[in-house]
CSV table of C-alpha atoms in Angstrom, one decimal:
chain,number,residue,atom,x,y,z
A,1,UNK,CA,14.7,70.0,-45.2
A,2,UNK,CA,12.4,69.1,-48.2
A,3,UNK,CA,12.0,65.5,-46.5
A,4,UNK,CA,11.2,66.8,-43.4
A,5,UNK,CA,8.8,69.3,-44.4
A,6,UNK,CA,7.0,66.1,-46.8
A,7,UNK,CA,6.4,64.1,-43.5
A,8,UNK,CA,5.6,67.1,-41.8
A,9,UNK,CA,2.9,67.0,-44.3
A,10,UNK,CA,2.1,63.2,-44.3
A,11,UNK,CA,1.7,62.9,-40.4
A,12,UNK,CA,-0.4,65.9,-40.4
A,13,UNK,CA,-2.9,64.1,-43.2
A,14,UNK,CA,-2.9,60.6,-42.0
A,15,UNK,CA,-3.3,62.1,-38.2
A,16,UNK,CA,-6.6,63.3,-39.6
A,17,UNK,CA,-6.9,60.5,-41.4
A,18,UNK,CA,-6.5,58.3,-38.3
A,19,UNK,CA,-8.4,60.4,-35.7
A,20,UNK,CA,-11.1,61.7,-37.3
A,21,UNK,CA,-13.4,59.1,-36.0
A,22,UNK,CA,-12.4,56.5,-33.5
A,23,UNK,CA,-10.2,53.6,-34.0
A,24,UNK,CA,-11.4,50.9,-36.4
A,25,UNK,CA,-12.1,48.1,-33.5
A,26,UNK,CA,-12.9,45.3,-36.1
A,27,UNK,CA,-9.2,45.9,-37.9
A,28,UNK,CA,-7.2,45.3,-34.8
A,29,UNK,CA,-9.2,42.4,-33.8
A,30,UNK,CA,-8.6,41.1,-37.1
A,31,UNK,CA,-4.4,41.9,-36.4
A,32,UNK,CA,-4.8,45.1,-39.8
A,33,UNK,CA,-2.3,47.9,-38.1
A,34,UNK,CA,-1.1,49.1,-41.9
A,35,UNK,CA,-1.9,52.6,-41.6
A,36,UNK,CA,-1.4,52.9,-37.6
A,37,UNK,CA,2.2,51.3,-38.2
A,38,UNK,CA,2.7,53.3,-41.3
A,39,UNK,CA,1.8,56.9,-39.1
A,40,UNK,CA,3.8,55.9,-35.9
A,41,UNK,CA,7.1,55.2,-38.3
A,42,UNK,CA,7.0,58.5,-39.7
A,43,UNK,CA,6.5,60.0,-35.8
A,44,UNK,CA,9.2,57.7,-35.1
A,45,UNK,CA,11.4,59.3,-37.6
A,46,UNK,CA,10.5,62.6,-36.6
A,47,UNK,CA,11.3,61.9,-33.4
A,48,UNK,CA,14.8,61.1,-34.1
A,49,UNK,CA,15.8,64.5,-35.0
A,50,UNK,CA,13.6,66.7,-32.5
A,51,UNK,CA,11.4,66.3,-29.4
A,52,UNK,CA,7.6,65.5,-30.7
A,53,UNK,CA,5.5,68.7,-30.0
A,54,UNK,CA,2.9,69.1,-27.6
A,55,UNK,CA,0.2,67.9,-30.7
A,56,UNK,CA,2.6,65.1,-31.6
A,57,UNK,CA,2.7,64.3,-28.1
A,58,UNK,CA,-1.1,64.2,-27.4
A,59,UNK,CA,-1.8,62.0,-30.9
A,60,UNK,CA,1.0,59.4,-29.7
A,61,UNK,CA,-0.6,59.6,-26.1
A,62,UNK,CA,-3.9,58.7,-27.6
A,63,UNK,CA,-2.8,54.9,-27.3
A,64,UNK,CA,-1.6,54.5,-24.2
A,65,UNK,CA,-3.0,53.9,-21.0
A,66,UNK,CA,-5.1,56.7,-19.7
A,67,UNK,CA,-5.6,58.2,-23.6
A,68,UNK,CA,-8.8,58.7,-25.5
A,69,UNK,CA,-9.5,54.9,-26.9
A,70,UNK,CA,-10.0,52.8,-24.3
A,71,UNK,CA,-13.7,52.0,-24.7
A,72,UNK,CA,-12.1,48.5,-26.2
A,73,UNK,CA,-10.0,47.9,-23.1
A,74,UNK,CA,-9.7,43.7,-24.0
A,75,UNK,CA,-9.1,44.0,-27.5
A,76,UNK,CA,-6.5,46.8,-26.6
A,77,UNK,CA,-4.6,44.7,-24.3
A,78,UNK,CA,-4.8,41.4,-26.3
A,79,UNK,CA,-3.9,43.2,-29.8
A,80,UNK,CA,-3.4,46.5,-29.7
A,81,UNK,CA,-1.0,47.1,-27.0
A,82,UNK,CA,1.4,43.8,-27.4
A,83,UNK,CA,1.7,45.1,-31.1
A,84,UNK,CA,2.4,48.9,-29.8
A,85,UNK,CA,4.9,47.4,-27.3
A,86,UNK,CA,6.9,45.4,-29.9
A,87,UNK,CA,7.2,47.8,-32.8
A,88,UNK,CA,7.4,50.9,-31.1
A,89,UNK,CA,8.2,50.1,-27.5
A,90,UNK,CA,11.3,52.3,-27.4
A,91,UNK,CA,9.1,55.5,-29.0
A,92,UNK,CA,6.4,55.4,-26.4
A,93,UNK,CA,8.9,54.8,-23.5
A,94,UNK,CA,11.0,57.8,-24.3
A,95,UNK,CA,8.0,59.7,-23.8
A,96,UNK,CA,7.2,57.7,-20.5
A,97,UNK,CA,3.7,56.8,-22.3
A,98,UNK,CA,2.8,53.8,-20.6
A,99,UNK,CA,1.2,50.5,-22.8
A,100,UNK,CA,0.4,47.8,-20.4
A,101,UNK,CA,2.8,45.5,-21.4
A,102,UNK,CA,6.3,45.3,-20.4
A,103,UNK,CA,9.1,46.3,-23.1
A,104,UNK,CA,11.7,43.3,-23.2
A,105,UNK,CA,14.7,45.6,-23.2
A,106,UNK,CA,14.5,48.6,-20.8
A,107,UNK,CA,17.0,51.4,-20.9
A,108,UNK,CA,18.5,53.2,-17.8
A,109,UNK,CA,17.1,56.6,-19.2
A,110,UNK,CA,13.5,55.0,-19.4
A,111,UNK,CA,12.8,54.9,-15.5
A,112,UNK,CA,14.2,58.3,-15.6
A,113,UNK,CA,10.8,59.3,-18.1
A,114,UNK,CA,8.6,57.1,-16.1
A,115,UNK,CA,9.1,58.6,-12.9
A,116,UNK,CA,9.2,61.8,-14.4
A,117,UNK,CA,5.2,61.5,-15.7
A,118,UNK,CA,4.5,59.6,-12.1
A,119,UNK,CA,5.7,62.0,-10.2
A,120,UNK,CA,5.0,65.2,-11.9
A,121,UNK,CA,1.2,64.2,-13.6
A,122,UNK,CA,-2.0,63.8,-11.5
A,123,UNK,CA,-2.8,61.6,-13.8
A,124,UNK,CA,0.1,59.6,-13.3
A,125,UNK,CA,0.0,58.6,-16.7
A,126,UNK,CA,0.1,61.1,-19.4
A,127,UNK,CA,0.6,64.9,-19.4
A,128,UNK,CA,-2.7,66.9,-20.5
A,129,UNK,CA,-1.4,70.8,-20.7
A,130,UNK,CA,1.4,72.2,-23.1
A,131,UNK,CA,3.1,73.7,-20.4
A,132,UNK,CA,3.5,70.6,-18.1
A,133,UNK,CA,4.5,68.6,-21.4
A,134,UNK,CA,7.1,71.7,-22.4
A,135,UNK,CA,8.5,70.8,-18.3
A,136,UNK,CA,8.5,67.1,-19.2
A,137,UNK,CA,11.2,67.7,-22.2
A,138,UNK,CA,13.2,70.2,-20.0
A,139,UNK,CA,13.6,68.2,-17.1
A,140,UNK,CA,13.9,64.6,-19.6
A,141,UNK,CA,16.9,66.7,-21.0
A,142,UNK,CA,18.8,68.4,-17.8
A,143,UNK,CA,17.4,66.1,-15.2
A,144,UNK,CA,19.1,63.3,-13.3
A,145,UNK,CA,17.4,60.8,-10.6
A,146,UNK,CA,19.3,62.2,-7.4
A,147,UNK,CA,21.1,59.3,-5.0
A,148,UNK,CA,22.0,58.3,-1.9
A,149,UNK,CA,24.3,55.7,-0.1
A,150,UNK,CA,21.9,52.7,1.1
A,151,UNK,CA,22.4,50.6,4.7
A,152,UNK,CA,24.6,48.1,2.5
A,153,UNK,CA,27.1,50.9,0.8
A,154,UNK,CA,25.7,50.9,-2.3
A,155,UNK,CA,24.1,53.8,-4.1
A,156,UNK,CA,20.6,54.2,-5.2
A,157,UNK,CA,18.1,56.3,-6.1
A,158,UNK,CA,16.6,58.6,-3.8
A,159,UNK,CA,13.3,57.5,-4.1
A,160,UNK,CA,11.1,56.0,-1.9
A,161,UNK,CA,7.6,54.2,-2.5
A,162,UNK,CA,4.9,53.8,0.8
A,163,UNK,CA,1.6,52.1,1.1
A,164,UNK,CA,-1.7,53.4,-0.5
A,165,UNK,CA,1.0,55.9,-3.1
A,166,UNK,CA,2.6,57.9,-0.8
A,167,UNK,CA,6.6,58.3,-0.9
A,168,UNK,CA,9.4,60.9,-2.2
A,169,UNK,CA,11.5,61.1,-5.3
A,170,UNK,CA,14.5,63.5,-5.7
A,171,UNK,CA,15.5,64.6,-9.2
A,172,UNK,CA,18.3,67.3,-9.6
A,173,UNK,CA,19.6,69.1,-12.4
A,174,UNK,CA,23.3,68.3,-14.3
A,175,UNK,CA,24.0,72.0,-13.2
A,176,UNK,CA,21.9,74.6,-11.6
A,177,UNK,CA,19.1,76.3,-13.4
A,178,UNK,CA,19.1,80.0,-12.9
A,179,UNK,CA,15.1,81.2,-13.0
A,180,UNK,CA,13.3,84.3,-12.1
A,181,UNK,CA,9.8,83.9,-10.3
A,182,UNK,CA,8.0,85.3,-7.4
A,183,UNK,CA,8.8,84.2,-3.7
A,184,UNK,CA,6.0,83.9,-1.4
A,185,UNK,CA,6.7,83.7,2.6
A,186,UNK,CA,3.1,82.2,4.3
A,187,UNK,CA,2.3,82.1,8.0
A,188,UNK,CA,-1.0,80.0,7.2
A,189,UNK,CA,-3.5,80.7,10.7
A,190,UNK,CA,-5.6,77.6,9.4
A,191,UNK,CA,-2.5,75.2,9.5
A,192,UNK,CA,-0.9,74.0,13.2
A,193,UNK,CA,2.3,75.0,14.2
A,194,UNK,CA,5.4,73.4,13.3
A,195,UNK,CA,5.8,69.0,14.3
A,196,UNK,CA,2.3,69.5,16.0
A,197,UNK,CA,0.4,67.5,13.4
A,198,UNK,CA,2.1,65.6,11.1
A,199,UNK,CA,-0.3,65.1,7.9
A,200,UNK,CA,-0.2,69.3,7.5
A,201,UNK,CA,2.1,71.9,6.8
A,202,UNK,CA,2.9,73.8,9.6
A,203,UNK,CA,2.3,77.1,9.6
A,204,UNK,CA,5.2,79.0,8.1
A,205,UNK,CA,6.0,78.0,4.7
A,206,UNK,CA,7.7,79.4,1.2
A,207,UNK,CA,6.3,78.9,-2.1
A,208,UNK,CA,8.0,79.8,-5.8
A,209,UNK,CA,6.2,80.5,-8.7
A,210,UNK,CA,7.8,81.3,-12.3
A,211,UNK,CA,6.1,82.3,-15.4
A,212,UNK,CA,9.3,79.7,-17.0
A,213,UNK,CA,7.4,77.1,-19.2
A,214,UNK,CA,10.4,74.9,-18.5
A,215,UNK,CA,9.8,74.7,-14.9
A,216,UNK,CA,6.3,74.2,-14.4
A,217,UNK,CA,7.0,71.0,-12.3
A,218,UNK,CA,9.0,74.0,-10.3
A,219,UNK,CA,6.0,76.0,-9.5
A,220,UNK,CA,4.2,76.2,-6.1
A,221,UNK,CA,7.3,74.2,-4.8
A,222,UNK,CA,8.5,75.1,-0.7
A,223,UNK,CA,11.9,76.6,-1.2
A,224,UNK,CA,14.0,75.2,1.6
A,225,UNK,CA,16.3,77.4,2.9
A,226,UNK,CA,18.4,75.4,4.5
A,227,UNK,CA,21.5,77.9,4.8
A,228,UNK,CA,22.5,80.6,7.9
A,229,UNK,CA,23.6,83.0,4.7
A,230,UNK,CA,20.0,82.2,3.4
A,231,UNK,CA,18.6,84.1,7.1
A,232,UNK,CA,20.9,87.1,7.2
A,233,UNK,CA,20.0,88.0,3.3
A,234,UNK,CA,16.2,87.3,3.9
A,235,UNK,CA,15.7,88.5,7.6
A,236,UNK,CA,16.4,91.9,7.4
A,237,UNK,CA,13.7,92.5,4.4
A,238,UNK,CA,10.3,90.9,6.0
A,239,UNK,CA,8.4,93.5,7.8
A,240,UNK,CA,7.9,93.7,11.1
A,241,UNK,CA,4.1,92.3,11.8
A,242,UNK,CA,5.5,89.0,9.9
A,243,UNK,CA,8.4,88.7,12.6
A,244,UNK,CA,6.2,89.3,15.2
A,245,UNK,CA,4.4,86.0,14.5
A,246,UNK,CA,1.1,87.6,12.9
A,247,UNK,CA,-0.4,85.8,9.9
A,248,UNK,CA,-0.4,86.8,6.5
A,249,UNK,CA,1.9,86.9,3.3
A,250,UNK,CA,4.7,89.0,1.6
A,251,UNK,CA,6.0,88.5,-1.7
A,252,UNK,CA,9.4,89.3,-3.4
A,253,UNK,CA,11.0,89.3,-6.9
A,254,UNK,CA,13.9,86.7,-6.4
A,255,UNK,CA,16.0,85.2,-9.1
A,256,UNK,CA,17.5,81.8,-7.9
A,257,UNK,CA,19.6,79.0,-8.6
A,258,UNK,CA,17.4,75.8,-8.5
A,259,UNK,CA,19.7,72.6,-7.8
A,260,UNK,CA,16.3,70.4,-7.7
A,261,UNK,CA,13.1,69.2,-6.4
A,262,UNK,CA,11.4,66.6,-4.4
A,263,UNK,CA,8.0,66.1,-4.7
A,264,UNK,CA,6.3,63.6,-1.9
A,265,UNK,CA,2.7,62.2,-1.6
A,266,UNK,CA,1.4,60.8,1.4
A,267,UNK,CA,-1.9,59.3,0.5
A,268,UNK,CA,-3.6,59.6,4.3
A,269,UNK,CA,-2.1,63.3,4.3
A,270,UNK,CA,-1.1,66.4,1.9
A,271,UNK,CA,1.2,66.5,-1.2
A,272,UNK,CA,4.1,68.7,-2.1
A,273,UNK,CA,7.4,69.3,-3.5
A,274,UNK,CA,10.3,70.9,-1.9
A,275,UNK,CA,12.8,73.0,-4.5
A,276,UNK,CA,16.6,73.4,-3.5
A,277,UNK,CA,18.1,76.1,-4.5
A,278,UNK,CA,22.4,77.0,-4.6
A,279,UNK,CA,22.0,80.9,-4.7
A,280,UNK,CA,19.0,83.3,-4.3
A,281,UNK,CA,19.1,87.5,-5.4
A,282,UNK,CA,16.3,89.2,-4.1
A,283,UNK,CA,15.1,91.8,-6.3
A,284,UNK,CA,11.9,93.9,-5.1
A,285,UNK,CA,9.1,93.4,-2.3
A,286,UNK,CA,5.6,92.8,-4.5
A,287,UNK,CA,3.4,92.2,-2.3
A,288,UNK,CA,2.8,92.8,1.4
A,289,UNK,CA,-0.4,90.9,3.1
A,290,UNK,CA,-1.0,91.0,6.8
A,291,UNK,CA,-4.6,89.0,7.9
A,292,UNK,CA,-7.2,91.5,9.1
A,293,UNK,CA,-9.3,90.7,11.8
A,294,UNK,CA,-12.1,89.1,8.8
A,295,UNK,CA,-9.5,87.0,7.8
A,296,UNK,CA,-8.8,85.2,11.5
A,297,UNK,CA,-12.2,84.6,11.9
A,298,UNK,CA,-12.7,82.8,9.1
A,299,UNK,CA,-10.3,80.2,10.2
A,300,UNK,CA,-12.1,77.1,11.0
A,301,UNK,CA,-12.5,76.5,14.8
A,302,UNK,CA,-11.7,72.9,15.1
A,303,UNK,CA,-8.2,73.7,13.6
A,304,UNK,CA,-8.0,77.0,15.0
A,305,UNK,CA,-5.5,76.2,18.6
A,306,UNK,CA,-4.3,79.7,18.3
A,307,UNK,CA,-7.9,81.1,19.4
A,308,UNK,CA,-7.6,82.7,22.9
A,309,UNK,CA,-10.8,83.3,25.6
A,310,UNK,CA,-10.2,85.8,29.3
A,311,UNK,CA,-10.8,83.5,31.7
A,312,UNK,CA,-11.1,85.6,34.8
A,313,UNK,CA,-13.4,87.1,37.2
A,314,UNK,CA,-12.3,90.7,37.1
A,315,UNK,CA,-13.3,93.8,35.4
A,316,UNK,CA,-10.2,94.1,33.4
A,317,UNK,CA,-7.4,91.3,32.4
A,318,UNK,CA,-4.3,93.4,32.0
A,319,UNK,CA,-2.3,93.3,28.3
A,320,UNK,CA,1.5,94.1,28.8
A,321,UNK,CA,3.9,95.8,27.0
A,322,UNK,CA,6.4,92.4,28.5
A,323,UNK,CA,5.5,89.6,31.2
A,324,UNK,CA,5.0,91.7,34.5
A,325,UNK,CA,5.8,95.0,32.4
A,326,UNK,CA,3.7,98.1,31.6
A,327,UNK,CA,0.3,98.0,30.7
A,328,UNK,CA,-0.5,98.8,27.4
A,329,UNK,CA,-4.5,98.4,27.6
A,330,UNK,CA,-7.4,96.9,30.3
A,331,UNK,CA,-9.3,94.4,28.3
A,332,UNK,CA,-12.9,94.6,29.3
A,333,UNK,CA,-14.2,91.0,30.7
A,334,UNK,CA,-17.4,91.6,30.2
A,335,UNK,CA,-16.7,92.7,26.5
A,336,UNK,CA,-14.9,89.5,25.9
A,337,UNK,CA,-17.5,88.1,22.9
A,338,UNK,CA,-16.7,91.4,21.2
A,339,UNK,CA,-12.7,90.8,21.4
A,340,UNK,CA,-10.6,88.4,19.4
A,341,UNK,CA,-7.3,87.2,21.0
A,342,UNK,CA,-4.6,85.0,19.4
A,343,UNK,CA,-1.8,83.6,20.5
A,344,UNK,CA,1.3,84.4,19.0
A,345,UNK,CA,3.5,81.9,21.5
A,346,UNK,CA,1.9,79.2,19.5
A,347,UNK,CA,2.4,80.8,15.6
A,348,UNK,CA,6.1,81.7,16.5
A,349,UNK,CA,6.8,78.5,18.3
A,350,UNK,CA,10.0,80.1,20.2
A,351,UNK,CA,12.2,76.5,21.0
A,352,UNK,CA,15.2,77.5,22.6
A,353,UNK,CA,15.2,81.2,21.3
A,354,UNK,CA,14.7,80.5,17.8
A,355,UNK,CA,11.6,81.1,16.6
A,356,UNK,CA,9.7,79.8,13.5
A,357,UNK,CA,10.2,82.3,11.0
A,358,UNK,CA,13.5,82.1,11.7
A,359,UNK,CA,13.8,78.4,11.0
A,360,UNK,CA,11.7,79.6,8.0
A,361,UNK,CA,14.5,81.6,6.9
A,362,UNK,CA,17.1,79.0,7.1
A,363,UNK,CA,18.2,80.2,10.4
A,364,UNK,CA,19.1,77.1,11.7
A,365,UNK,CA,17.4,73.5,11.4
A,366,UNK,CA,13.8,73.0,12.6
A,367,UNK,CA,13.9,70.4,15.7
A,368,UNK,CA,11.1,69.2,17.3
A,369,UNK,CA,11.6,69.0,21.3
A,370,UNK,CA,8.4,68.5,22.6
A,371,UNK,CA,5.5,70.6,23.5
A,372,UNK,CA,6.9,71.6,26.7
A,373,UNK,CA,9.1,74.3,26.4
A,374,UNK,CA,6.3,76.8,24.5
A,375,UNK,CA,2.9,75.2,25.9
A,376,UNK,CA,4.7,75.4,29.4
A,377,UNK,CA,5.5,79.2,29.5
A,378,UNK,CA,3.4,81.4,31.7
A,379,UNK,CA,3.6,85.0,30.2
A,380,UNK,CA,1.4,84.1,26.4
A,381,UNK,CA,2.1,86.8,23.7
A,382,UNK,CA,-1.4,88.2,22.0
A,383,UNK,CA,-2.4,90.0,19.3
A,384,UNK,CA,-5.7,92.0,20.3
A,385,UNK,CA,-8.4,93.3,18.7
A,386,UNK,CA,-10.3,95.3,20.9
A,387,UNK,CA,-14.3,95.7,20.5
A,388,UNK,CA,-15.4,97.8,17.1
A,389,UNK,CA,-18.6,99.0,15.6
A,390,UNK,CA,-16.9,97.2,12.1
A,391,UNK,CA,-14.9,94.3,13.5
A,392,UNK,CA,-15.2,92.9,9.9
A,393,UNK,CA,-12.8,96.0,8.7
A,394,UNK,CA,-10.4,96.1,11.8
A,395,UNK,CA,-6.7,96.1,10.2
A,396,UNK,CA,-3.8,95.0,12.0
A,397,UNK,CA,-3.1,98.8,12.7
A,398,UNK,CA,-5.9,99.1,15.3
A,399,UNK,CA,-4.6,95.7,17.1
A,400,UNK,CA,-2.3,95.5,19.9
A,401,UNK,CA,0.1,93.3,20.9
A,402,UNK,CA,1.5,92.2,24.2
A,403,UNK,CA,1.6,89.9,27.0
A,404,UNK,CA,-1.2,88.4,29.3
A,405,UNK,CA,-0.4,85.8,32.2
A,406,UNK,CA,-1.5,82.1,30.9
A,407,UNK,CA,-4.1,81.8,34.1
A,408,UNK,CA,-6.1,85.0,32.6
A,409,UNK,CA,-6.8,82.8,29.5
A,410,UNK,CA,-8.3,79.8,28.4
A,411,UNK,CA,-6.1,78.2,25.5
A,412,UNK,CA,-6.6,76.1,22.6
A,413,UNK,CA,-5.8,72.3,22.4
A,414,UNK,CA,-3.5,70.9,20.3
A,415,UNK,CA,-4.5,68.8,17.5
């Protein structure tokens, strides 16, 4: 313990010693690396018996690619970094620091720490925030490179590389990870529906966040629920607007099982991870969100194809309780400026009597079948606000919704 506790002290003065003004340019050109080699042995040795912390870390960081000293880039790459790469090539790469030279002899748990910073860094080089760092050991620790059975029989990792940075790697844990966190259901008005446009999310997604410092690469992931037991736990909780296709959030308390996570990055479109999970407990309803009237409007109009218009030349157009049902209301024509009409066939996106929040929900597998099948229907499902003195304050509660024959209305284009 005395040892430890006397580099403890050593690192802490030569790190001060060291950093305390930049790095002596004129000594590395002249090949002098006495006290850097003399500090990066004692890390070394440190890091033999524990993880380096997140200050540790950052100091090591410091001289790699994307740290703090690269206002000497060709003397860094012609002495610096071949030295760094030789002597201590094994200490950087177990950190997945990067020194722009290869390391002769590369272990299999190496690529794992490399794609671990790639994937899970915006950088893509070297983690900036304790928390992210803290995720880095976690998942260096319990994490595995997740595989798959190629054209040829062989197995591989699941990962995939496209043009321009964009691809997928899975990484799953060497058993499940039981976490507690906040599950967030979405029906997102300013995104298309489901396999309309492909460089979005559709409409209806899940996010999980977890105050967990060991799974911060975990956080805003889209749970996939994937499962029909996943539906008939979750289905019966959401409230009604949600299931009625309206926009807006609820929230729950969950404590799940987390097998692992992809993230993907398409470069021409968005970037994500998905997070599978092996069990989920729900434990309370937090938050309960429905859009207001304020909150559709805001939605831009050239991504907006759920935006409705009358198109007729009668006093009323006629909102049913069902197609060819009861009336519920006569919409005014010549109020229609005043109105705001959405269509709800499009945010439910019923294919074959399963609509999106049930796919959502794990109900069963979203298919894509063509536009057909919901475009093509001739009874549209609404939700209408009628005309207010404080449109900017109307609440789902003083909206109605219902049905209105497709030749009454004038409907958006798809993307």
């Amino acid at each position: 313990m005395q040892k430890i506790q006397k580099i403890i002290v050593f690192l802490c003065l030569l790190s001060a010693f060291l950093f305390a003004k930049e790095l002596d340019v004129n000594r590395i050109k002249q090949g002098d690396f006495t006290e850097l080699k003399a500090y990066l042995t004692q890390l070394k040795s440190i890091s033999k018996q524990r993880d380096l912390n997140f200050n540790e870390y950052q100091t090591l960081a410091r001289f790699g690619i994307g740290g703090s000293n690269r206002g000497f880039a060709s003397v860094y790459y012609s002495k610096l970094s071949p030295f760094l790469a030789k002597e201590f090539g094994d200490l950087f790469a177990e950190y997945g620091i990067p020194l722009g030279n290869d390391i002769e002899e590369i272990k299999p748990e190496y690529y794992l720490y490399n794609e671990l910073v790639f994937w899970f860094n915006d950088s893509k080089q070297i983690f900036t925030t304790k928390k992210a760092y803290e995720s880095f050991l976690f998942f260096k620790h319990n994490a595995a490179f997740a595989t798959k059975i190629d054209e040829e029989g062989q197995e591989i990792r699941n990962c995939a590389y496209g043009d321009a940075g964009g691809g997928e790697c899975e990484f799953i844990f060497k058993k499940p990870v039981k976490a507690k966190g906040i599950l967030t259901f979405n029906a997102d008005f300013s995104s298309p529906p489901n396999e309309v446009d492909a460089c979005d999310y559709p409409a209806y997604f899940s996010t999980f966040k977890t105050q967990d410092s060991r799974l911060e690469f975990i956080n805003d992931g889209h749970i996939v629920l994937d499962k029909r037991e996943y539906y008939d736990k979750l289905a019966q909780l959401l409230p009604k607007w949600y299931k009625n296709g309206l926009g807006g959030s609820v929230g729950y308390e969950v404590e799940v099982e987390i097998a692992g996570i992809m993230p993907w990055s398409f470069s021409a479109c968005a970037a994500g991870k998905y997070v599978t999970i092996t069990n989920i407990k729900v434990e309370k309803k937090l938050q309960d969100n429905p859009n207001t009237r304020k909150d559709y409007e805001n939605i831009e109009s050239e991504l907006n194809v759920y935006r409705l218009k009358l198109n007729s030349t009668d006093r009323y157009v006629n909102l049913r309780e069902k197609p060819n049902g009861k009336i519920l209301e006569q919409i005014p024509t010549a109020k229609s400026d005043a109105i705001l009409l959405l269509n709800l066939n499009m945010s439910l996106w019923e294919v074959k009597g399963v609509s999106e929040w049930q796919r959502q929900l794990g109900y069963e597998r979203a298919e894509f079948s063509g536009y057909k099948e919901v475009m093509g229907q001739e009874w549209i499902k609404v939700l209408y606000f009628p005309p207010s003195l404080s449109p900017k304050t109307q609440t789902i509660t003083e909206a109605k919704i219902g049905y209105i024959h497709k030749s009454q209305l004038v409907m958006g284009d798809l993307p």
